[in-house]
Structure formats: C-alpha cells, structure tokens
mmCIF file of C-alpha atoms in Angstrom:
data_model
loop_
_atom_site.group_PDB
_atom_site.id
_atom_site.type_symbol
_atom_site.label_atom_id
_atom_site.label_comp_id
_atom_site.label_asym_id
_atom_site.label_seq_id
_atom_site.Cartn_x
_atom_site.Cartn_y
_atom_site.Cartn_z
ATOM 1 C CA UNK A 1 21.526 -6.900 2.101
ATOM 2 C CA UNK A 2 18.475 -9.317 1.837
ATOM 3 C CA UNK A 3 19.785 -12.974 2.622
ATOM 4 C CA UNK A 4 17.857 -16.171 1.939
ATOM 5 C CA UNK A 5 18.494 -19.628 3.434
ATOM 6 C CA UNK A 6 20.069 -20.397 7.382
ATOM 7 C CA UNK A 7 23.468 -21.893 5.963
ATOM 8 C CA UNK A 8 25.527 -19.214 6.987
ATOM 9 C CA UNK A 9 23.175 -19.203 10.777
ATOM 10 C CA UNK A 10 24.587 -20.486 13.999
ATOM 11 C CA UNK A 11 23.288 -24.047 15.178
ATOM 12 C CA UNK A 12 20.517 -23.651 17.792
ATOM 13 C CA UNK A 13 20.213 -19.534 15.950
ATOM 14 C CA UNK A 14 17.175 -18.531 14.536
ATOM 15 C CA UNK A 15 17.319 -15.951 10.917
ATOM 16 C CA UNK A 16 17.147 -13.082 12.831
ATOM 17 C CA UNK A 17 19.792 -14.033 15.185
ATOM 18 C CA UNK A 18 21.780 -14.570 11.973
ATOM 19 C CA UNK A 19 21.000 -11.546 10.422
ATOM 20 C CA UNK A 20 22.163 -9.751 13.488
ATOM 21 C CA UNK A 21 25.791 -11.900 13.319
ATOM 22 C CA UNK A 22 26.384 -11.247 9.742
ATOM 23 C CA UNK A 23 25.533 -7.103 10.102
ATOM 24 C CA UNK A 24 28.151 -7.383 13.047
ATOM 25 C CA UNK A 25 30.705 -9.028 11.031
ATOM 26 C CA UNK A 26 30.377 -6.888 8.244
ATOM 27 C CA UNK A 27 30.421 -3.929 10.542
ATOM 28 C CA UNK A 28 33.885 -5.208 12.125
ATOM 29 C CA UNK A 29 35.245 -5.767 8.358
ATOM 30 C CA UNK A 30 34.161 -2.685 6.736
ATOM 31 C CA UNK A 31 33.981 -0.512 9.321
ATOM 32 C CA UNK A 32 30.197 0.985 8.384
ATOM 33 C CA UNK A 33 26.605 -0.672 9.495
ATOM 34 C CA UNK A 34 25.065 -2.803 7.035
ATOM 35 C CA UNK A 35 21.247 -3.478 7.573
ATOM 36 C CA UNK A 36 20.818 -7.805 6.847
ATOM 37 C CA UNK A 37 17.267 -9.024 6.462
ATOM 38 C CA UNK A 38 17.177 -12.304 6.375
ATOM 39 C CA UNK A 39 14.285 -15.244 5.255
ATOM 40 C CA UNK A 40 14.156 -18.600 4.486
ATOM 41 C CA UNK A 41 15.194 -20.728 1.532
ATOM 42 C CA UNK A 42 13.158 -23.713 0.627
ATOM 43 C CA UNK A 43 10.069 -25.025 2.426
ATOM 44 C CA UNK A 44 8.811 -28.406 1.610
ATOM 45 C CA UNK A 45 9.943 -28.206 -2.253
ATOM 46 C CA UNK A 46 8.985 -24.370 -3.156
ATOM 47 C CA UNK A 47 11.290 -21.320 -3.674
ATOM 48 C CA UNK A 48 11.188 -18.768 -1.761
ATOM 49 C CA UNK A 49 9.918 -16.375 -4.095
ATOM 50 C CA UNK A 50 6.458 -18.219 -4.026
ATOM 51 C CA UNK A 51 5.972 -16.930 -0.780
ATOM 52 C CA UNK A 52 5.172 -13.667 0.731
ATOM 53 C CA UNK A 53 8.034 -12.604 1.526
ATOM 54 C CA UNK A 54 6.705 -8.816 2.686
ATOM 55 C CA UNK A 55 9.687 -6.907 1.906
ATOM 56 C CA UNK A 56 10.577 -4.474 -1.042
ATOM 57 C CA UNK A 57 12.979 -6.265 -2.192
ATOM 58 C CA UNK A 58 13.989 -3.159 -4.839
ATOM 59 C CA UNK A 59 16.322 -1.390 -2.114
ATOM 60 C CA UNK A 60 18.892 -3.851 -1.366
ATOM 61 C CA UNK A 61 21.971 -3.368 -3.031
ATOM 62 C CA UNK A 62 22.748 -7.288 -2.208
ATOM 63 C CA UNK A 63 21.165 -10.282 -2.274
ATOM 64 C CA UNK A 64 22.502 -13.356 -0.978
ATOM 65 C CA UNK A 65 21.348 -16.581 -1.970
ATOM 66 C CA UNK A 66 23.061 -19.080 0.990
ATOM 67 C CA UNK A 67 21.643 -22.716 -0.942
ATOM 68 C CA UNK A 68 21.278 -25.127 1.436
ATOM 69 C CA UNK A 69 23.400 -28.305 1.598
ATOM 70 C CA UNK A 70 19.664 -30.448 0.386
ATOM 71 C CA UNK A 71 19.330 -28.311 -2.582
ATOM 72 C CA UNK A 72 23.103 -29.658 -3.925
ATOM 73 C CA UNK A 73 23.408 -32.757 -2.628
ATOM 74 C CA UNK A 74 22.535 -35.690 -5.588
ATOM 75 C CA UNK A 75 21.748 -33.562 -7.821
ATOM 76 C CA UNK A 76 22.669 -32.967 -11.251
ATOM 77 C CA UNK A 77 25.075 -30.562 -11.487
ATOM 78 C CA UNK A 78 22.847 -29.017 -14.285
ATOM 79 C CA UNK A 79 20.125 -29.437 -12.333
ATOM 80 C CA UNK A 80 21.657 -27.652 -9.144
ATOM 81 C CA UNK A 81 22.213 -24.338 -11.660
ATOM 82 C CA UNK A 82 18.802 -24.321 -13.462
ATOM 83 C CA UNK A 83 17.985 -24.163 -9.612
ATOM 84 C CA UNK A 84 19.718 -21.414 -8.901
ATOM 85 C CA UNK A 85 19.403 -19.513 -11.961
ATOM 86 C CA UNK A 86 15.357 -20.130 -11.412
ATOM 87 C CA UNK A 87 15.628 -18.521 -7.669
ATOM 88 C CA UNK A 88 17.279 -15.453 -9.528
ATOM 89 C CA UNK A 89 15.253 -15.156 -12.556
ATOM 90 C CA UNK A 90 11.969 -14.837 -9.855
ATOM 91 C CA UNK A 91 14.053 -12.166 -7.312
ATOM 92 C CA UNK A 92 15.411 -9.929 -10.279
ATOM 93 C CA UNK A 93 12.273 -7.942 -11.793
ATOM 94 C CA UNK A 94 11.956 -7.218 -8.649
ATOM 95 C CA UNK A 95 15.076 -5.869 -7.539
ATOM 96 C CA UNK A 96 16.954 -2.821 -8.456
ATOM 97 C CA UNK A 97 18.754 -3.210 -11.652
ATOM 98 C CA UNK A 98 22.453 -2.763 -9.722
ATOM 99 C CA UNK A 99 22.180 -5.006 -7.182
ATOM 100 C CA UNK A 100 24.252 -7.597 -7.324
ATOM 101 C CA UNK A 101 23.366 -11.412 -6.591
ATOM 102 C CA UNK A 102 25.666 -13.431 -4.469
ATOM 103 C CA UNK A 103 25.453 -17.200 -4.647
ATOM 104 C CA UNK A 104 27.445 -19.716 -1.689
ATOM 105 C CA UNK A 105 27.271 -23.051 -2.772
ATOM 106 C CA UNK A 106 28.040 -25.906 0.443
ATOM 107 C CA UNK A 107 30.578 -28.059 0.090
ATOM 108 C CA UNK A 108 33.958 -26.249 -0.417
ATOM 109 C CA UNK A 109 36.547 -26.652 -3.252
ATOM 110 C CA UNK A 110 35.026 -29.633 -4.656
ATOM 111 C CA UNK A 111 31.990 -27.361 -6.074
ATOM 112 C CA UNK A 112 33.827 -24.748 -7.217
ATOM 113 C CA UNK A 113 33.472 -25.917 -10.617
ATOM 114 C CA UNK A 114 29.258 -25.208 -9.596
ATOM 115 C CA UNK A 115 30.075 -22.145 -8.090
ATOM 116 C CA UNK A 116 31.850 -21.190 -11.808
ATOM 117 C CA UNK A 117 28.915 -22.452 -13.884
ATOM 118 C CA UNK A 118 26.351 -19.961 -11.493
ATOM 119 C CA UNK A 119 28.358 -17.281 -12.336
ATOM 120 C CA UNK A 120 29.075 -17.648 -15.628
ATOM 121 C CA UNK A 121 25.401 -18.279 -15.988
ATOM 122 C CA UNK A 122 24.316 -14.500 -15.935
ATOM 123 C CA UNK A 123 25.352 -10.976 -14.980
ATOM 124 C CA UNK A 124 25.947 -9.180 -11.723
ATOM 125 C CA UNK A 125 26.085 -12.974 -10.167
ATOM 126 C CA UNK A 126 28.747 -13.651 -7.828
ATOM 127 C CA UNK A 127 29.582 -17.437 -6.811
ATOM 128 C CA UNK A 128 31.645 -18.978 -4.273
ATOM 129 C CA UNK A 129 31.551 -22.407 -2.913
ATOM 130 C CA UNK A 130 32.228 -22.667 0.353
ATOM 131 C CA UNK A 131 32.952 -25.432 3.663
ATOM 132 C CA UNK A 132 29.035 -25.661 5.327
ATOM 133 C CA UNK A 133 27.658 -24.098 7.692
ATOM 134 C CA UNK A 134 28.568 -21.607 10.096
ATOM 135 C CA UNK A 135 32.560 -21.832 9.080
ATOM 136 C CA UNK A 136 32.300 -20.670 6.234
ATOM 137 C CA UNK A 137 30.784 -16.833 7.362
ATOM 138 C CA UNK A 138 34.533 -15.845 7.127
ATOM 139 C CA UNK A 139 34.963 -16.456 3.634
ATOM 140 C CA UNK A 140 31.562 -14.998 2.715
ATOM 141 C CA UNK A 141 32.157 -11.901 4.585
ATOM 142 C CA UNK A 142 35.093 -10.912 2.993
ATOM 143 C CA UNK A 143 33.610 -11.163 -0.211
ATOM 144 C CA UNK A 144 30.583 -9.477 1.002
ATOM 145 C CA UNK A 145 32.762 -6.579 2.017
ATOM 146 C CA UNK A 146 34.289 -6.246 -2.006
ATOM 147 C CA UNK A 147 30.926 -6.635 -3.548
ATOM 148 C CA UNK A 148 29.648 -3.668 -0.860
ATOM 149 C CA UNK A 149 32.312 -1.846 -1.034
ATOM 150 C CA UNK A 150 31.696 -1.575 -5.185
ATOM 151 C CA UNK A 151 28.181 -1.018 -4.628
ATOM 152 C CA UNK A 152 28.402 2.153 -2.342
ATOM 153 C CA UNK A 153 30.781 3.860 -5.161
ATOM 154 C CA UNK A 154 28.162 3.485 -7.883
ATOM 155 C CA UNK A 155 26.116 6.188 -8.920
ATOM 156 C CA UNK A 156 23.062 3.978 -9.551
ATOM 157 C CA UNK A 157 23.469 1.992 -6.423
ATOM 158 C CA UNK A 158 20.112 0.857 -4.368
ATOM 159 C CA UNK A 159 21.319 3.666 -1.868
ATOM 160 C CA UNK A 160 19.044 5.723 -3.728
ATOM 161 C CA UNK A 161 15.408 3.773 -2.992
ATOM 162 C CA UNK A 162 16.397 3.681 0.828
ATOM 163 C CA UNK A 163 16.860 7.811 0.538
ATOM 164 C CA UNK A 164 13.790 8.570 -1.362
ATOM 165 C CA UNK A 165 11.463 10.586 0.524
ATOM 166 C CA UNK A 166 8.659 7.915 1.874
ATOM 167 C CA UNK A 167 4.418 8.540 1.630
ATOM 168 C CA UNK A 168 3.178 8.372 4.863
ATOM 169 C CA UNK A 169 0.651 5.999 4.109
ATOM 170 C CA UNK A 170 3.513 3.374 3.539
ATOM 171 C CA UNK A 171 4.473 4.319 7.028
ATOM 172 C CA UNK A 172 0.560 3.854 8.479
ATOM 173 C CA UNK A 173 0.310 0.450 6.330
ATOM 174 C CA UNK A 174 3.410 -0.800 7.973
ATOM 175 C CA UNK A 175 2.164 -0.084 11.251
ATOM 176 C CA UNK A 176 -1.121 -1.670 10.575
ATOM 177 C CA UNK A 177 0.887 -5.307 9.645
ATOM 178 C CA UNK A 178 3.511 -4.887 12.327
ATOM 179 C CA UNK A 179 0.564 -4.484 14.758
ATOM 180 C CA UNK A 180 2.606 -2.441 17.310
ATOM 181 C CA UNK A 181 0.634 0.609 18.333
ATOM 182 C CA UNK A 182 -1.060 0.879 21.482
ATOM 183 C CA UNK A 183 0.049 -2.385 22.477
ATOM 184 C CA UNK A 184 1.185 -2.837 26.376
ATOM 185 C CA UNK A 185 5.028 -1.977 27.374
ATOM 186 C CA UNK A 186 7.309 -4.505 27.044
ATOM 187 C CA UNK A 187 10.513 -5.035 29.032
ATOM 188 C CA UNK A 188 12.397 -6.051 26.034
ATOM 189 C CA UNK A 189 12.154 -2.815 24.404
ATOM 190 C CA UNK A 190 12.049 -0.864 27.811
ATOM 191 C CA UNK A 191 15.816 -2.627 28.412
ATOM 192 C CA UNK A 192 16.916 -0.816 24.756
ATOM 193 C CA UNK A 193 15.256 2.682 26.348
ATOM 194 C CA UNK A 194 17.258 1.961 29.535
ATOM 195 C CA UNK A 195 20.485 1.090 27.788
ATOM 196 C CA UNK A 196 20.194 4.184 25.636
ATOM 197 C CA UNK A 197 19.535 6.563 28.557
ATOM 198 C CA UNK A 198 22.771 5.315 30.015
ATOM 199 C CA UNK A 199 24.678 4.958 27.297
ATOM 200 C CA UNK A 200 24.101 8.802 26.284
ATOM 201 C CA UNK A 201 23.751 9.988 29.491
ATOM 202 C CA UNK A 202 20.260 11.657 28.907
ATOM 203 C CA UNK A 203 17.632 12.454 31.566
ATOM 204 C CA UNK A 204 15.500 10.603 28.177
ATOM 205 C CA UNK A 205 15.208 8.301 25.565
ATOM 206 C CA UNK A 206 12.025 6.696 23.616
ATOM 207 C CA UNK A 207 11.245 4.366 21.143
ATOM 208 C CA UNK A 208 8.195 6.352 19.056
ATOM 209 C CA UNK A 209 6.486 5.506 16.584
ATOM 210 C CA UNK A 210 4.650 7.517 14.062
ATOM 211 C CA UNK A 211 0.753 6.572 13.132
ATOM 212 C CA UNK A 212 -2.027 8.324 11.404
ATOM 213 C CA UNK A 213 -2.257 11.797 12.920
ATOM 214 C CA UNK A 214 -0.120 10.758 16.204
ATOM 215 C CA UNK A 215 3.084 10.150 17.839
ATOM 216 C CA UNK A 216 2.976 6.928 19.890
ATOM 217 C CA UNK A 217 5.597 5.949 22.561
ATOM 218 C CA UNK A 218 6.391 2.105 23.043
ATOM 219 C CA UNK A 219 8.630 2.624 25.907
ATOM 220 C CA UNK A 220 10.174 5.927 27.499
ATOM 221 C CA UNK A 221 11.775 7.791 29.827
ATOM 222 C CA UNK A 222 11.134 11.489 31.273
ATOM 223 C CA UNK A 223 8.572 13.142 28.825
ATOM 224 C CA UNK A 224 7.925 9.991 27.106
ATOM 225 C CA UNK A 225 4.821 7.994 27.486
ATOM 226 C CA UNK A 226 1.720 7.443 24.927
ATOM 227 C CA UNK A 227 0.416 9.648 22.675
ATOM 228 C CA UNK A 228 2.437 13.097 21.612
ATOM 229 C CA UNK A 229 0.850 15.617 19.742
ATOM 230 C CA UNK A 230 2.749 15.882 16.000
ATOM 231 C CA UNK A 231 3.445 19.558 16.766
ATOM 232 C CA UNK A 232 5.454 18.423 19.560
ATOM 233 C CA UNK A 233 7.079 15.450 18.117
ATOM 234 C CA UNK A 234 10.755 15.508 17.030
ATOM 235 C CA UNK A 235 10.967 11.900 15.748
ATOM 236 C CA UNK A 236 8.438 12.670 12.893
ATOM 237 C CA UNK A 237 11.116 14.832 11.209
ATOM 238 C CA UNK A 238 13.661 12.179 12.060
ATOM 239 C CA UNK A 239 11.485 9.416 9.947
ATOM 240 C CA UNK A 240 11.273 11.747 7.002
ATOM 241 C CA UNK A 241 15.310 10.632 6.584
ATOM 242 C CA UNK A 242 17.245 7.903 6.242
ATOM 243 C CA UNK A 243 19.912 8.506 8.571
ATOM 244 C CA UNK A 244 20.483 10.641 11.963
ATOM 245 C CA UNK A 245 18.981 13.697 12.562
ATOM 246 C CA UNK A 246 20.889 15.435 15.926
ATOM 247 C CA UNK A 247 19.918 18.820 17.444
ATOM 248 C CA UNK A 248 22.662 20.674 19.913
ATOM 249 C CA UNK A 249 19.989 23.218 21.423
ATOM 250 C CA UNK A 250 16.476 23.215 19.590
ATOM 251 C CA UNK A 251 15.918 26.705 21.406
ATOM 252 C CA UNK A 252 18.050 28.198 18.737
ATOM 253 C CA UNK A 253 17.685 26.050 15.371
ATOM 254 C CA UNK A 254 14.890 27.894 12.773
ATOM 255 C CA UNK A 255 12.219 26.904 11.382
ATOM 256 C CA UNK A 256 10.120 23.222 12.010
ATOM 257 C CA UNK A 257 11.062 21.996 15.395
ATOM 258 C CA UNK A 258 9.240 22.217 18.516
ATOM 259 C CA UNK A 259 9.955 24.850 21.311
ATOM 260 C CA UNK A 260 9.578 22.818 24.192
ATOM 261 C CA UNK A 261 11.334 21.633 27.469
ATOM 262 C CA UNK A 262 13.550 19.335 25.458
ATOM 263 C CA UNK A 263 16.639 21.182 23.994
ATOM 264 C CA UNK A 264 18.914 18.654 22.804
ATOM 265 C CA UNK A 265 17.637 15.433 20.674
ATOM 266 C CA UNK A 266 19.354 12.775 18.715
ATOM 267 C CA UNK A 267 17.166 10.266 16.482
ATOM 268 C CA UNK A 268 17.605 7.262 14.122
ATOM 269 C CA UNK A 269 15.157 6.132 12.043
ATOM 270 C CA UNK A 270 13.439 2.954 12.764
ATOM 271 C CA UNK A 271 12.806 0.756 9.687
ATOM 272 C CA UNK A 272 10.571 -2.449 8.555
ATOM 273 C CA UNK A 273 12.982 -5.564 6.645
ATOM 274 C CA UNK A 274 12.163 -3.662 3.570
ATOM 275 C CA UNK A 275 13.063 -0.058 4.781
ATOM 276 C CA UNK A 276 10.204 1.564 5.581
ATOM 277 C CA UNK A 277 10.755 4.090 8.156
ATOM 278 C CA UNK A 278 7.998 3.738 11.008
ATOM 279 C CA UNK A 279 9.367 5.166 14.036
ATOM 280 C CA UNK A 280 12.562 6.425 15.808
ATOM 281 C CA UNK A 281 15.104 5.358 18.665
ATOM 282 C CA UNK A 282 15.792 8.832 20.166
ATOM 283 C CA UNK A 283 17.361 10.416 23.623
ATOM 284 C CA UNK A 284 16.783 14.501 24.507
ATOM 285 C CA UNK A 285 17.747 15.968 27.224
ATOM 286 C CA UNK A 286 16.261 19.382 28.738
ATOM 287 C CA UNK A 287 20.052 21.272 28.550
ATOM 288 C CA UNK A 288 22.259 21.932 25.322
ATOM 289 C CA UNK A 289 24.862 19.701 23.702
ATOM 290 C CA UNK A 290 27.809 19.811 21.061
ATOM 291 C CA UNK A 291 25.914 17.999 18.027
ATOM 292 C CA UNK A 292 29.236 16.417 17.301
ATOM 293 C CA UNK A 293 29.757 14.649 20.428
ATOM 294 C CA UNK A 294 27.038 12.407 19.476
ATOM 295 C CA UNK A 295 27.831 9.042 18.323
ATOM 296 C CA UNK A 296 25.259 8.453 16.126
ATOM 297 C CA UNK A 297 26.597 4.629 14.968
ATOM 298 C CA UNK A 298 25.372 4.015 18.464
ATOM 299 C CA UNK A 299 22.301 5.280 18.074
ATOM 300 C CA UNK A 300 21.720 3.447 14.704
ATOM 301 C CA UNK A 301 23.000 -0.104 16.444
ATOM 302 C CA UNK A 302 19.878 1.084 19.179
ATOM 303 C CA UNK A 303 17.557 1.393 15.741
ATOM 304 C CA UNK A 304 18.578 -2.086 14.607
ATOM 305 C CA UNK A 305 17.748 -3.469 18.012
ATOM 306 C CA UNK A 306 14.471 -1.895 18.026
ATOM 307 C CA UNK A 307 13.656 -3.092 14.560
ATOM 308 C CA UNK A 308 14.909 -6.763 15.456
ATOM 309 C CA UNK A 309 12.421 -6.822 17.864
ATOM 310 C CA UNK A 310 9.353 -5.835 15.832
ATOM 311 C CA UNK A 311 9.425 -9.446 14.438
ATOM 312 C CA UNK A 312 10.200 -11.490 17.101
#
C-alpha cells in the first residue's frame, strides 16, 4: 500500500514511523504483513505527483490518499474534489489498472457528503471522511482490511508486479541510489543481526546485499563479514523471490545451492519502497533443521526493519 500525506501519523512521528504503525495495525486486523510506503502530500502548493517520488508506483494494490486538514478547510466543496480527483488523475497511468484508490477526508460526519462526491467521482475510488488525525487510524484500518482483503482474491491483482522475476540491473541501480554498499557497520542494523541471531537461535544471521558481481554483508555474525563470492552466496537465490526461501540441510537439497559449512538457512527478501529486491535478512546455522519450524513472518518483520532503515 503506497500512502500519501501524515494525517493518519502520530504527533511528534515522522512517515516512516507511520508507515511502520499502519503495517502493524493492518497486520493485527488481517492477520497477514502488509508492506506501507509512505510520502508526503502537499509541499508549499504542489501535488505530490510533481515530485520525484522514486517508487514504482505500478505494484501497489492500494493507494491511500490521507488529504490533509489545509487542503479541505475553506474551500469549495467543488474545489476540494477537482483536488482530489486531480491527485488521482496524475497517480493512475501510473498504477496498475486494479488497484484501488482510497480517499480519507478530515473532519468526520460533517464531510461525508465530500467523501460521497470523491467517490462517486470515478471508479475503483473509495471515500471515507473521517475525525483528524491520529484517531481516526481505526476507522481507516478497517476499511483498509475490506479493500485488501478484495484485492488479494483478484486474479489481476498488483500481487503479480511484486512476483515478477526482477533484472538485476534494477537491483545494481537501486543500490547505486540507496548508496549502501561498502559503507561502515552500523549499530542500528547490527542490533536487527543481533535480535535475529537470538530470536532464531542461530550461531548466524546477516543482512547482505547483492551488487554487481558480489555479495556484500552490512552487518553479520559467524561467517558473515564483507564481500562473499556469488558461488557461495545463499541470499542471491533468496532475492530472485518475493517471499521466503528456507533450507532444512543444504547438504542434501539438488541442484543451485552452495556446499559449504552452513547447512541450514532461512532468507527474506529485502526490498526498496517500490519493491525492488536488493538484499536479504537471513540466519544459517552449521547443523540441520525442520524447514517448518521456521517462522518465516518473523523473518519478514526482520526484512521490513532492515528496509526501514535504508531511508532513514
């Protein structure tokens, strides 16, 4: 879900901070992870669109539009739609032809009757009006979790962009802007490693990322430090997927992985705001393991962390 504006954001909270809250609600409601990107709404006058936003906006199966309370306030009524319906208009060519748009207009019931003309005004909109700020994530949520729910049962949802296999050269170009490679260890990513580790009970765990012709290691434990030889490199099979890739005892799995003194290994993808996988969270261990005693929504919460922190 790609979110613009900081309505729905916790006072003194940043977007990303938001982003995190409203994946985390969503999670608790629906009971599956939901990646949440989120960016801001207007800046001195322009849409958002007009900026570069860096994102590929074509794999989000939702995008919600949180207008901010300055965009509604003394206006027009008319004028507050044409608004609106301009924001969309600029997001859709770009977007993937199901997704589904969902407008929250400030001010509770009193602008329903705005909430009614947005979505009246086109299709796949969805309008609510709301109580500002913060309050009214409840609300929001629990239409969030319809509209997703809908979206994960259609055959033509987004799902399929995000599954696509990926050229590598998206992955090297994403590296290149995120700037990350062969940059000094960091304790903020060394305390995801660490928690990992723990968490899985592994002698290791890495954050790697995958350049031109390398493996790189931000931060890692036993085994896991600079560069790794592809050959030798688990994660880059994990980045050629969108979801988990978990290996009870590589010693005796054909074809692809490497022989080496790690047996087991459980990876998640690591992915830019617009779903470009770059890297992996993983943990390995040097003896065997029952693949399904892996709790791989862990590990993907461990991916979102990582990814949180590329832009902060």
């Amino acid at each position: 879900m790609l979110v613009f504006g900081d309505a729905l954001v916790p006072l003194g909270g940043g977007l990303s901070t938001g982003a995190r809250r409203i994946a985390d609600e969503l999670a608790a409601s629906t009971g599956r992870g939901t990646d949440v990107t989120a960016t801001a709404w207007w800046s001195s006058g322009s849409g958002p669109v007009d900026a570069d936003l860096g994102v590929d906006t074509s794999t989000y199966d939702v995008v919600l539009l949180a207008v901010p309370e300055r965009a509604v306030q003394g206006q027009v009524p008319s004028r507050v739609v044409m608004g609106v319906r301009a924001v969309i208009d600029e997001l859709r060519p770009g977007v993937d032809r199901a997704a589904v748009f969902v407008v929250v207009i400030p001010g509770g019931a009193d602008r329903g009757f705005l909430a009614a003309a947005v979505q009246a005004s086109g299709p796949r909109i969805v309008a609510l009006a709301v109580d500002s700020g913060p309050a009214a994530r409840p609300r929001v949520i629990e239409v969030l979790h319809g509209v997703l729910a809908e979206q994960r049962a259609r055959a033509d949802s987004p799902q399929g962009h995000r599954d696509a296999p990926q050229h590598e050269q998206r992955r090297y170009d994403a590296l290149d802007r995120l700037g990350i490679i062969d940059t000094p260890g960091e304790e903020r990513f060394d305390r995801i490693v660490d928690g990992m580790r723990r968490l899985f009970r592994t002698r290791g765990a890495a954050i790697n990322f995958l350049p031109e012709g390398r493996q790189w290691t931000k931060s890692g434990t036993w085994n896991a430090s600079g560069d790794t030889a592809l050959e030798d490199s688990f994660c880059r099979t994990t980045v050629t997927g969108p979801g988990p890739m978990v290996v009870g005892d590589a010693w005796h799995v054909a074809g692809g992985l490497p022989r080496n003194t790690i047996r087991f290994y459980a990876g998640y993808p690591i992915e830019t705001l617009d779903g470009v996988r770059v890297g992996a969270v993983c943990v390995f261990d040097p003896a065997p393991r029952n693949e399904r005693s892996v709790e791989v929504d862990l590990l993907r919460d461990f991916a979102v962390l990582a990814s949180g922190e590329l832009y902060r």
